[in-house]
Coordinates of C-alpha atoms in Angstrom, one line a residue:
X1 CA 245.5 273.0 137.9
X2 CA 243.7 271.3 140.9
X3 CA 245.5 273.6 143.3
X4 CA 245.3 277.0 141.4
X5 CA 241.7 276.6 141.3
X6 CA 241.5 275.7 145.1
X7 CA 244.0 278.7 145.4
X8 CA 241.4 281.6 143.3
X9 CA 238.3 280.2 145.4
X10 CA 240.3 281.1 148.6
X11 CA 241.3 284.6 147.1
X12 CA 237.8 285.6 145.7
X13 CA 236.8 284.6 149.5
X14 CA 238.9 286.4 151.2
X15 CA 238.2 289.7 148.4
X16 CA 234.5 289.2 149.5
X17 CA 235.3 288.9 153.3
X18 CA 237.8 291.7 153.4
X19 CA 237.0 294.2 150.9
X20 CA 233.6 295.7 149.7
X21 CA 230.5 294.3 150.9
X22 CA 228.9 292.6 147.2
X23 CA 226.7 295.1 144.8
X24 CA 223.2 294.8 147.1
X25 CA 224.2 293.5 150.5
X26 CA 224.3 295.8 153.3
X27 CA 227.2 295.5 155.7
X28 CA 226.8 293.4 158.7
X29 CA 229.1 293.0 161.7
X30 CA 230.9 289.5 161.5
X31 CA 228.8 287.3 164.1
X32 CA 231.6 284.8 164.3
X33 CA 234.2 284.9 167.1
X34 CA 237.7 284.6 167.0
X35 CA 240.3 284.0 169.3
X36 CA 241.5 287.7 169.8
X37 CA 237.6 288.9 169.6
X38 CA 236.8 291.3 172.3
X39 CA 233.6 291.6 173.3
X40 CA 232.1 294.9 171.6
X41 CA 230.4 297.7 174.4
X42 CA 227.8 299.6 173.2
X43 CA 228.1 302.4 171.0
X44 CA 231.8 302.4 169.5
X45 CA 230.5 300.7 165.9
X46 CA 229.6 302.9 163.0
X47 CA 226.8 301.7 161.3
X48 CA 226.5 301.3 157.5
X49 CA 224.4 304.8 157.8
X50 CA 224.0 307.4 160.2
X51 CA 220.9 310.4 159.5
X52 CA 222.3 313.6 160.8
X53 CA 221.2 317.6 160.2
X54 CA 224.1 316.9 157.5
X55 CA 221.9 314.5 155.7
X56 CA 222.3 310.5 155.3
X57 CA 226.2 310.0 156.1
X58 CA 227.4 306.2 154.4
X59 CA 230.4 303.6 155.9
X60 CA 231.5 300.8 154.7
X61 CA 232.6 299.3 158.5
X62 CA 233.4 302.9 159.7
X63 CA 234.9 303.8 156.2
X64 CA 233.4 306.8 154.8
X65 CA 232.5 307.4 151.4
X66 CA 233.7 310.1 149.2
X67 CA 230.2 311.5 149.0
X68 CA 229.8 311.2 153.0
X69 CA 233.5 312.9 153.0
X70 CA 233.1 315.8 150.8
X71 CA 230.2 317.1 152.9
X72 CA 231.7 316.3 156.3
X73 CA 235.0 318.3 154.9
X74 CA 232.3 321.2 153.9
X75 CA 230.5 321.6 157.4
X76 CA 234.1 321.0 159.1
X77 CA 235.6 324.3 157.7
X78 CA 232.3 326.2 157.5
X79 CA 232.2 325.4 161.4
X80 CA 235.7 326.3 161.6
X81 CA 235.7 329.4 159.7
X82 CA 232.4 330.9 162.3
X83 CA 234.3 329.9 165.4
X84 CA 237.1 332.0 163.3
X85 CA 234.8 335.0 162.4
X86 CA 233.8 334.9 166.1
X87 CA 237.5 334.6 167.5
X88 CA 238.7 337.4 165.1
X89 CA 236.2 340.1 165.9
X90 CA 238.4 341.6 168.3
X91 CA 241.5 341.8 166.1
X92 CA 239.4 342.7 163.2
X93 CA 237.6 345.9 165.1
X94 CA 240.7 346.7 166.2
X95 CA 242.3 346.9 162.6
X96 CA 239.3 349.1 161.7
X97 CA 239.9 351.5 164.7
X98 CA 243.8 351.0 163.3
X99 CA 242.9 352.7 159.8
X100 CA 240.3 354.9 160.8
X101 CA 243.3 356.9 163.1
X102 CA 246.2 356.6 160.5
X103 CA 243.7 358.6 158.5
X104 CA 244.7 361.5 160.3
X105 CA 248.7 360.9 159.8
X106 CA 251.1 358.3 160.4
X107 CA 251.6 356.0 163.8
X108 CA 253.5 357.3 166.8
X109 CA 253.7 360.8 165.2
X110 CA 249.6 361.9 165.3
X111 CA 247.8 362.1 168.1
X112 CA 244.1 362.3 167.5
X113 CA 241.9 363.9 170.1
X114 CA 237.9 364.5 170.3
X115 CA 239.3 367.8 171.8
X116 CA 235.3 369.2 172.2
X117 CA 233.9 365.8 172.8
X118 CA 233.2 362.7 170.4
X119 CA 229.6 363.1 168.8
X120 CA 227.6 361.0 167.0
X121 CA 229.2 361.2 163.3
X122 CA 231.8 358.9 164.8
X123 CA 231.3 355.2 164.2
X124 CA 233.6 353.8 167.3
X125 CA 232.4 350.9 169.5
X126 CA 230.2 352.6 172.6
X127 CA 232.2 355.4 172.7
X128 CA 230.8 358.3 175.2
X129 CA 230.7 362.1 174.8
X130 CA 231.4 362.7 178.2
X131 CA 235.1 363.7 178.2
X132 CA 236.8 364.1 175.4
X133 CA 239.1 361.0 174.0
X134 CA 243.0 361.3 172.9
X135 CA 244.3 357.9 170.6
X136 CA 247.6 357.7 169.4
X137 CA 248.4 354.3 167.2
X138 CA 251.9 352.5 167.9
X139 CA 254.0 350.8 165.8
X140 CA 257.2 349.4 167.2
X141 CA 258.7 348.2 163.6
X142 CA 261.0 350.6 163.9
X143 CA 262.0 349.7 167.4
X144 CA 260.6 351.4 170.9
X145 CA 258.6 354.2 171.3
X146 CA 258.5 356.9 173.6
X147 CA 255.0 357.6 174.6
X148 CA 254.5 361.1 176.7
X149 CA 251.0 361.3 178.8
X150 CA 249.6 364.4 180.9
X151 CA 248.2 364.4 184.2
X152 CA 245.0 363.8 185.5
X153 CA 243.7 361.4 182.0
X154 CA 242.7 357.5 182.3
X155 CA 243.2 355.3 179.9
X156 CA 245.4 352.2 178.7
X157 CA 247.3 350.8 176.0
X158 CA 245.5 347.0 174.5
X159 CA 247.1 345.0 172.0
X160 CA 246.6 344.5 167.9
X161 CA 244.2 341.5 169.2
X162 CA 242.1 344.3 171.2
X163 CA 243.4 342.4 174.3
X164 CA 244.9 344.1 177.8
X165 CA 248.4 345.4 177.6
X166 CA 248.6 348.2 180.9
X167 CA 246.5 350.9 182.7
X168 CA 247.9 354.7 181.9
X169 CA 247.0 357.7 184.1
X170 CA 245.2 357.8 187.6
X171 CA 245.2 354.2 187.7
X172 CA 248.0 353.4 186.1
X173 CA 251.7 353.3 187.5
X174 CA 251.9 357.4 186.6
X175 CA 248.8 357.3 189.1
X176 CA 247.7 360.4 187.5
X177 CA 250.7 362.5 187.7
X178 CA 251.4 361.9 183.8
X179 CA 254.8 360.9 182.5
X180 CA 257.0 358.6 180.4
X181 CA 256.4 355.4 179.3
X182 CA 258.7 353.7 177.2
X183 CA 256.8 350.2 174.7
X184 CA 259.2 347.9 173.6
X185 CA 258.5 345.6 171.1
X186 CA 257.9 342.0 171.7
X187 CA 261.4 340.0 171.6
X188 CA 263.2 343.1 172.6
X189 CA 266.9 342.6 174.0
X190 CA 268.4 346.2 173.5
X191 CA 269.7 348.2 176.5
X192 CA 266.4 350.0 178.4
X193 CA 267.2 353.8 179.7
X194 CA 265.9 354.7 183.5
X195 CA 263.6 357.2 183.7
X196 CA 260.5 355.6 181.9
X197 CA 257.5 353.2 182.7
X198 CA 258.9 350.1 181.3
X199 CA 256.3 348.1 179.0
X200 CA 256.6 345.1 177.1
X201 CA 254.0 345.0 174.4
X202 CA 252.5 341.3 173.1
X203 CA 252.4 343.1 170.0
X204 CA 254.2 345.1 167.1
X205 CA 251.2 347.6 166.6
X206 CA 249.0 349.0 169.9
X207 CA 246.5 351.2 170.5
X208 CA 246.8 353.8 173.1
X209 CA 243.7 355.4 174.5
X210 CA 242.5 357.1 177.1
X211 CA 240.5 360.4 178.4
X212 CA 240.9 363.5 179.9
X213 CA 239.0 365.2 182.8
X214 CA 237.3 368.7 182.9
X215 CA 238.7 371.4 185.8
X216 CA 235.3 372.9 187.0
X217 CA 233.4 372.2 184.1
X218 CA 235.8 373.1 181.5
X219 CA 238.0 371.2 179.8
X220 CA 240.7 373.5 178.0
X221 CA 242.9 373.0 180.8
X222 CA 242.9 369.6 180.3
X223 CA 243.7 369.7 176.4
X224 CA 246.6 372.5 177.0
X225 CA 248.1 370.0 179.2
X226 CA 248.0 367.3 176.4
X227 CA 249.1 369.4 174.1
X228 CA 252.3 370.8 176.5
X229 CA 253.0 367.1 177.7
X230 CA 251.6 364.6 175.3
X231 CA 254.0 363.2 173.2
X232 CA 254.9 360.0 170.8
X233 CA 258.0 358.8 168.8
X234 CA 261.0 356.3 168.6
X235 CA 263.5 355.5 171.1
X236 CA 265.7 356.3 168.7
X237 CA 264.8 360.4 168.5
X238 CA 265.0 360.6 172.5
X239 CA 267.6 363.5 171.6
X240 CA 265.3 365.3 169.5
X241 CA 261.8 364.3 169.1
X242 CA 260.1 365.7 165.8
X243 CA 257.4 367.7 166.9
X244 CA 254.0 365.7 167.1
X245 CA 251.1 366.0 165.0
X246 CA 247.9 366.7 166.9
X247 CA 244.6 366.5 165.3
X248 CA 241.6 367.8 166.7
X249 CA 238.8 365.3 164.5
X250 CA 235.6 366.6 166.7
X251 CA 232.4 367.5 165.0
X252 CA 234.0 365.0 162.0
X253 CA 233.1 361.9 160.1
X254 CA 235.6 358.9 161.8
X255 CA 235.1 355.5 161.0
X256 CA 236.3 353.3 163.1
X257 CA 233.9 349.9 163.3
X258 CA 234.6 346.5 161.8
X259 CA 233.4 345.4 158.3
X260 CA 231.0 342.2 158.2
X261 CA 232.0 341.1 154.4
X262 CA 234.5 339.5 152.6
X263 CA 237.3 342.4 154.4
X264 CA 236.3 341.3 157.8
X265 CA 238.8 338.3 156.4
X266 CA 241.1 340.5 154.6
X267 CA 241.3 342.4 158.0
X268 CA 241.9 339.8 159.8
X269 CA 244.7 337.9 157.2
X270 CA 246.6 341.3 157.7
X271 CA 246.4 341.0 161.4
X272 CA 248.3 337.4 161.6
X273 CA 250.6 338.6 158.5
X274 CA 252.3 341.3 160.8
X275 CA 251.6 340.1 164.4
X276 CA 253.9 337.2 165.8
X277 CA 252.5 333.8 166.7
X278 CA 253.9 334.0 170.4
X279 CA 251.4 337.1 170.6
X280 CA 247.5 335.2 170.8
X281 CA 246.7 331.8 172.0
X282 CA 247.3 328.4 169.8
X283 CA 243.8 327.6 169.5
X284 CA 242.8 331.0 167.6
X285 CA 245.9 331.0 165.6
X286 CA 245.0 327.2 165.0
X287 CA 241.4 328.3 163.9
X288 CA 242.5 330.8 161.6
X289 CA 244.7 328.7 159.8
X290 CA 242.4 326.3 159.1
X291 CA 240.3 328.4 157.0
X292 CA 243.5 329.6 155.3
X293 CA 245.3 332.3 156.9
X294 CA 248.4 332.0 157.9
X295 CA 251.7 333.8 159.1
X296 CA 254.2 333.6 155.9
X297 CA 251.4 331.9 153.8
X298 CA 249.1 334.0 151.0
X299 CA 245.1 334.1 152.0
X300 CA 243.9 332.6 148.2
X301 CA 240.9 330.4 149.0
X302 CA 239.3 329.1 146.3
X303 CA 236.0 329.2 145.1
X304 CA 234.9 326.3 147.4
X305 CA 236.3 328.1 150.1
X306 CA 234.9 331.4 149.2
X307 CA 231.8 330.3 149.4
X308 CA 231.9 328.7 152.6
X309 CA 233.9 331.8 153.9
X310 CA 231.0 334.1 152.3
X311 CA 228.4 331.9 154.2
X312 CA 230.3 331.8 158.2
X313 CA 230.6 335.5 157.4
X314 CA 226.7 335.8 157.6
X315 CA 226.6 332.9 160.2
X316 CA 228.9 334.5 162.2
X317 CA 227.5 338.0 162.2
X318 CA 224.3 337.2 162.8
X319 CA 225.1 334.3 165.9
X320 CA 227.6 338.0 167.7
X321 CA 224.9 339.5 167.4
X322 CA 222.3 337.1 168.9
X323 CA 224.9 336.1 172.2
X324 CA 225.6 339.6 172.7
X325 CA 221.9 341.2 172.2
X326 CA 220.4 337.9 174.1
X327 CA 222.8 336.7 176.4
X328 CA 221.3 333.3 177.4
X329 CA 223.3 333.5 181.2
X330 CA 220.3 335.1 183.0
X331 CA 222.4 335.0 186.1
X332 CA 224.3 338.0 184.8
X333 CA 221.5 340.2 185.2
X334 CA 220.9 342.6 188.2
X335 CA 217.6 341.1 188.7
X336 CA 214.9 338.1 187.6
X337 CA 213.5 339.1 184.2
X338 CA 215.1 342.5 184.0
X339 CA 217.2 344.0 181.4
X340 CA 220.2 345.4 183.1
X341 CA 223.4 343.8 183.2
X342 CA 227.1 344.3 183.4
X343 CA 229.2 344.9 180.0
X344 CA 231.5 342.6 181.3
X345 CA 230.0 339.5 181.1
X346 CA 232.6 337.5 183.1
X347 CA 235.2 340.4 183.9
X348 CA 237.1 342.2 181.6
X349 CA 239.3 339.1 180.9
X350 CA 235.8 337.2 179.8
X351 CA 236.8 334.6 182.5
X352 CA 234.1 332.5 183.9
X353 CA 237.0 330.7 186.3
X354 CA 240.5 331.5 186.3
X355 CA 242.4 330.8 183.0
X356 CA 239.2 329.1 181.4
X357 CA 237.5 331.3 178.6
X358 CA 234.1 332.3 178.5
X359 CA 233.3 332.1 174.7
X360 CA 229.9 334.1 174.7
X361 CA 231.0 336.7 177.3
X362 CA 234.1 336.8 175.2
X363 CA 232.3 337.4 172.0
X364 CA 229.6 339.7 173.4
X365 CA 232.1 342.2 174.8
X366 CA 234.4 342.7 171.5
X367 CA 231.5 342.8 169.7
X368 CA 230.0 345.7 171.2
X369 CA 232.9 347.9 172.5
X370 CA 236.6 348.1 172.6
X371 CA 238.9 349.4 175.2
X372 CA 239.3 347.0 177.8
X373 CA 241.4 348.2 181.2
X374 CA 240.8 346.1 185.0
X375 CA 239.4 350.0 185.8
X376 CA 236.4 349.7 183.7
X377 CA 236.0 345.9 186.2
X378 CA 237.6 345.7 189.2
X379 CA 236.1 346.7 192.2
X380 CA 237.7 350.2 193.1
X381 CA 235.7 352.7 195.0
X382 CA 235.8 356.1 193.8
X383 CA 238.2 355.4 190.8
X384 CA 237.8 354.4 187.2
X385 CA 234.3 353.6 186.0
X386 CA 231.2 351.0 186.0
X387 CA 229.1 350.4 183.0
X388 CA 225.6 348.6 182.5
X389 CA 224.0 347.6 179.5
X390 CA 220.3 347.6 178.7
X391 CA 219.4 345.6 175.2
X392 CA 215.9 345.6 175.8
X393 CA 213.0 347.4 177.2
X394 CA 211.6 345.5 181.2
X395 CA 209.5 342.9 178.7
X396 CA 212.6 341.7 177.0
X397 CA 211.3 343.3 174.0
X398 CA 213.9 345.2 171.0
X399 CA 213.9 348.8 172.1
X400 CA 211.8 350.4 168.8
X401 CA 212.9 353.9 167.9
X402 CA 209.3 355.2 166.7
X403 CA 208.1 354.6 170.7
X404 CA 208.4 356.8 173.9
X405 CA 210.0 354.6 176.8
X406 CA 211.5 356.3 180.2
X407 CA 213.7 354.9 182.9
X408 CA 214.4 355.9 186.5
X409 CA 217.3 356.1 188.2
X410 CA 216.2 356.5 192.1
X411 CA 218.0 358.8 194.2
X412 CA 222.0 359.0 195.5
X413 CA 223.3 357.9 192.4
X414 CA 226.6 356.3 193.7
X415 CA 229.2 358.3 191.6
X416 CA 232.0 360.4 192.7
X417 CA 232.3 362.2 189.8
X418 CA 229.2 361.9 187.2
X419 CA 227.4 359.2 185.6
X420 CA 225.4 359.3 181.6
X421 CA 222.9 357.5 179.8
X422 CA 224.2 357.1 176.5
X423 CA 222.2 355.7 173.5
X424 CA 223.7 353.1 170.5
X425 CA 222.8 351.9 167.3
X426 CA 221.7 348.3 167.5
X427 CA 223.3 348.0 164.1
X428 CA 226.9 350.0 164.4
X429 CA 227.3 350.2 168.1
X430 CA 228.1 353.5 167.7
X431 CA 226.3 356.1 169.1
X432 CA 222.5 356.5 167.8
X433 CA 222.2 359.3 165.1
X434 CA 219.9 361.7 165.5
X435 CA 219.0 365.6 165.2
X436 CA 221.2 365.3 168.8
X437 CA 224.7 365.9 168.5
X438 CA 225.4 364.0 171.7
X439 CA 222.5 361.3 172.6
X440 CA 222.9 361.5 176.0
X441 CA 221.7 362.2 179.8
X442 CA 224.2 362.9 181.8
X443 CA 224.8 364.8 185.5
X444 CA 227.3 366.8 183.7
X445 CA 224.3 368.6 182.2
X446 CA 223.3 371.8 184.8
X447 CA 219.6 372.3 183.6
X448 CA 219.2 368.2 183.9
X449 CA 215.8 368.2 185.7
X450 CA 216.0 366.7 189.4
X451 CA 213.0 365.3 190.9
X452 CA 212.2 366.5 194.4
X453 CA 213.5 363.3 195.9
X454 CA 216.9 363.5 194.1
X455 CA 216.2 360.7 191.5
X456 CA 216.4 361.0 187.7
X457 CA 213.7 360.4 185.0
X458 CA 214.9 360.2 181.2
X459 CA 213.2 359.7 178.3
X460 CA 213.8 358.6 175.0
X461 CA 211.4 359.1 171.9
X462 CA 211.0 360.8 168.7
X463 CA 209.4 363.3 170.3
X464 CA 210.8 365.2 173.9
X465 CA 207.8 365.3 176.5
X466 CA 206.8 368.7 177.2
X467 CA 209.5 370.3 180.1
X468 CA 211.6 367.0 179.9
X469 CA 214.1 368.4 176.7
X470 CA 217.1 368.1 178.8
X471 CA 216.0 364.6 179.9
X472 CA 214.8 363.3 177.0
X473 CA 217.4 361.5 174.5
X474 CA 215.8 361.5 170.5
X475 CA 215.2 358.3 169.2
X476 CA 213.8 357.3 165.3
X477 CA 211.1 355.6 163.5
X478 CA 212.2 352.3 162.1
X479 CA 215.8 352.2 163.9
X480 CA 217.0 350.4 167.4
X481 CA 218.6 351.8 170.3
X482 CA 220.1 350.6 173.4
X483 CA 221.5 352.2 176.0
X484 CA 224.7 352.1 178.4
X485 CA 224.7 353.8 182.1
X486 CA 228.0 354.8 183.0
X487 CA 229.4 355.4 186.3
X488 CA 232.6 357.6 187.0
X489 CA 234.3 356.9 190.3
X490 CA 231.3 354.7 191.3
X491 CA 230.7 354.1 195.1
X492 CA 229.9 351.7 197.5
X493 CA 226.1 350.9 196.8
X494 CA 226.9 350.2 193.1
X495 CA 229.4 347.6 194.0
X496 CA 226.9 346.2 196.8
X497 CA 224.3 346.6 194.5
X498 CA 221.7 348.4 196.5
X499 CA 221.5 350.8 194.1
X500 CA 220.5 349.9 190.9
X501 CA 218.4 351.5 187.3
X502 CA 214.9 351.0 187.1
X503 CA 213.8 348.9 184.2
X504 CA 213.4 350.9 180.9
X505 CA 209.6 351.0 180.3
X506 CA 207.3 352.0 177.5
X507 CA 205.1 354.8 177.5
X508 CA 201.3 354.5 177.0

């Protein structure tokens, strides 16, 4: 009896020792020192509380509590599930821009062209009105697809993840003469015919896009040549293609932009279902899964889940829109406290160094526009084009629809062929409705007005200024604008930057 009751002391000891600090104690680090102890630095023990924005987080000797893990669990997959919004915007504006074309018909059979020029009742990413637009969706379920392109167009092919795939046309491998190319699906291992411009596509679906170019002004040529040489369908009908499907949807409602509610997930789920894994980078695919989608698994979350998906979707909305309307990298812009800067934040592959991501350059650019080609980047005199954005007036200030503002643009504009000032809607990205079909200035206009010294003045208002009409771009009480100058075949000073915008400034 003596030596079972020596025996229970030592084990209600050890309990005490061991397990759970007793009912009113708070836990203390053990002050003795053993014969394995090592000396403790700084900083690697957990205390028995730690205050953080999550509230009052509880150990016992680094051991959280359920309380303490519940909410770390509920801020771990909210954070998650905004990196994923954030990640997915590309692949998600690019399933919208998916559905808004199989509208007109099915993939690799229709061809949809802006035959008399996009307008403003389309809702695509900073589109332009400046030539008119041809977009065919491929799907290589069925196997490889022959796609036919005319002369004298520029344009490229990007992936279901909006990413870079190959350049088509005057910069492409055609270089402008048109041709065949043939897209084979990823994982292909059939026979491939001579004769074409080989490309092996990431994905299973791709978007081809690209624009065609007027002959002296006019640009009928250009769409009879699309319509004699454009062409889209399978491998397999090489012998006899069916006859394609063109659509002329100018001058009609298109809606082509990304939804910021519960189907920006939906989107998204439908994107990883038919897309495979080898096709986007671990760390995305890792992200998505965390919040529940997954290749071969069903997107069900439930209602804890829901709600924390319902709440990144607002988070994450509202934090693209702050990086890409209030870029914190002021070293971007063309000059100290102005408002002009490139679209491409860090090149069109949103690289601040070679193979290292930049996240807000990344986010800012899919966010805003879609279409990404090396021509719309790379330094190449005379060819492809240059864009700068402009998301706020000289003082930094939101560009307000019910004021007048003007900008110059000094003389020798460095283009080759013509440059525009387009406006957008601060909420679609789309072009700015208005009375205007097309809210633009552009060289392409004849009765533009020049000033004597060869530089531009254009305004932008609810109102024109008297004599200015063909300057002046319509703007709207209560509604945002910004605006994106585009340079075709831009020159030498744009590059060197000695010729820049002036700042966009409010009239008194």
């Amino acid at each position: 009896m003596h030596l079972n009751l020596i025996l229970g002391l030592l084990i209600a000891i050890l309990t005490v020792s061991c397990g759970q600090p007793p009912q009113g104690e708070k836990e203390v680090t053990p002050s003795a020192t053993y014969k394995m102890t090592t000396p403790m630095p700084e900083g690697v023990l957990v205390p028995a509380q730690l205050d953080s924005r999550l509230g009052t987080l509880n150990f016992f000797d680094g051991f959280p509590d359920d309380a303490t893990v519940e909410k770390l669990y509920d801020n771990l997959d909210f954070q998650r599930a905004v990196q994923a919004y954030l990640l997915g915007i590309p692949a998600v504006s690019m399933r919208a821009m998916r559905n808004g074309l199989l509208e007109w018909g099915p993939a690799n059979n229709t061809i949809v062209t802006w035959e008399n020029l996009m307008d403003s009742r389309a809702l695509v990413l900073t589109a332009n009105s400046n030539s008119p637009y041809t977009c065919v969706w491929l799907d290589l379920n069925q196997g490889p697809v022959v796609l036919e392109i005319p002369p004298r167009v520029l344009g490229m092919i990007n992936d279901s993840w909006s990413l870079y795939v190959v350049d088509l046309g005057m910069v492409g491998p055609d270089k402008g003469a048109g041709g065949k190319y043939l897209i084979l699906p990823p994982g292909y291992e059939g026979a491939v015919p001579d004769g074409y411009y080989v490309v092996h596509a990431p994905t299973l679906e791709s978007l081809v896009f690209y624009r065609h170019f007027a002959v002296d002004g006019d640009f009928r040529p250009a769409i009879e040549l699309l319509k004699k040489d454009g062409r889209a369908y399978l491998l397999s009908q090489a012998d006899n293609p069916p006859a394609n499907n063109f659509v002329n949807v100018s001058g009609k409602e298109y809606k082509g932009i990304a939804p910021s509610d519960q189907k920006f997930w939906e989107y998204l789920n439908e994107v990883v279902q038919e897309e495979p894994t080898t096709s986007l980078d671990r760390v995305s695919l890792g992200y998505f899964a965390s919040i529940g989608i997954e290749k071969g698994k069903t997107f069900a979350p439930d209602a804890r889940m829901e709600k924390i998906l319902a709440d990144a979707t607002v988070v994450g909305e509202a934090t693209a829109r702050a990086i890409s309307y209030k870029i914190r990298r002021k070293e971007i812009f063309f000059s100290e406290n102005g408002s002009w800067r490139p679209f491409f934040a860090a090149g069109y592959k949103s690289e601040s160094q070679p193979n290292v991501l930049d996240l807000d350059a990344f986010i800012g650019c899919y966010f805003v526009g879609m279409g990404i080609s090396p021509a719309e980047d790379v330094k190449m005199i005379g060819q492809g084009s240059q864009y700068a954005l402009a998301y706020t007036d000289g003082m930094g200030k939101p560009l307000d629809g019910g004021k007048n503002y003007t900008v110059h643009l000094p003389p020798n504009i460095p283009v080759k062929d013509f440059w525009s000032v387009i406006l957008y809607d601060y909420q679609t990205r789309s072009m700015l409705q208005t009375d205007q079909q097309f809210p633009m200035a552009t060289s392409q206009n004849p009765e533009l007005l020049v000033n004597p010294d060869g530089s531009i003045d254009v305004y932008f208002g609810p109102k024109a200024p008297e004599g200015k009409e063909n300057n002046w771009i319509q703007t709207l009480p209560g509604k945002g604008w910004f605006v994106l100058l585009r340079l075709y075949g831009p020159l030498e000073p744009w590059f060197e930057k000695t010729w820049q915008p002036g700042e966009i400034e409010p009239i008194q």
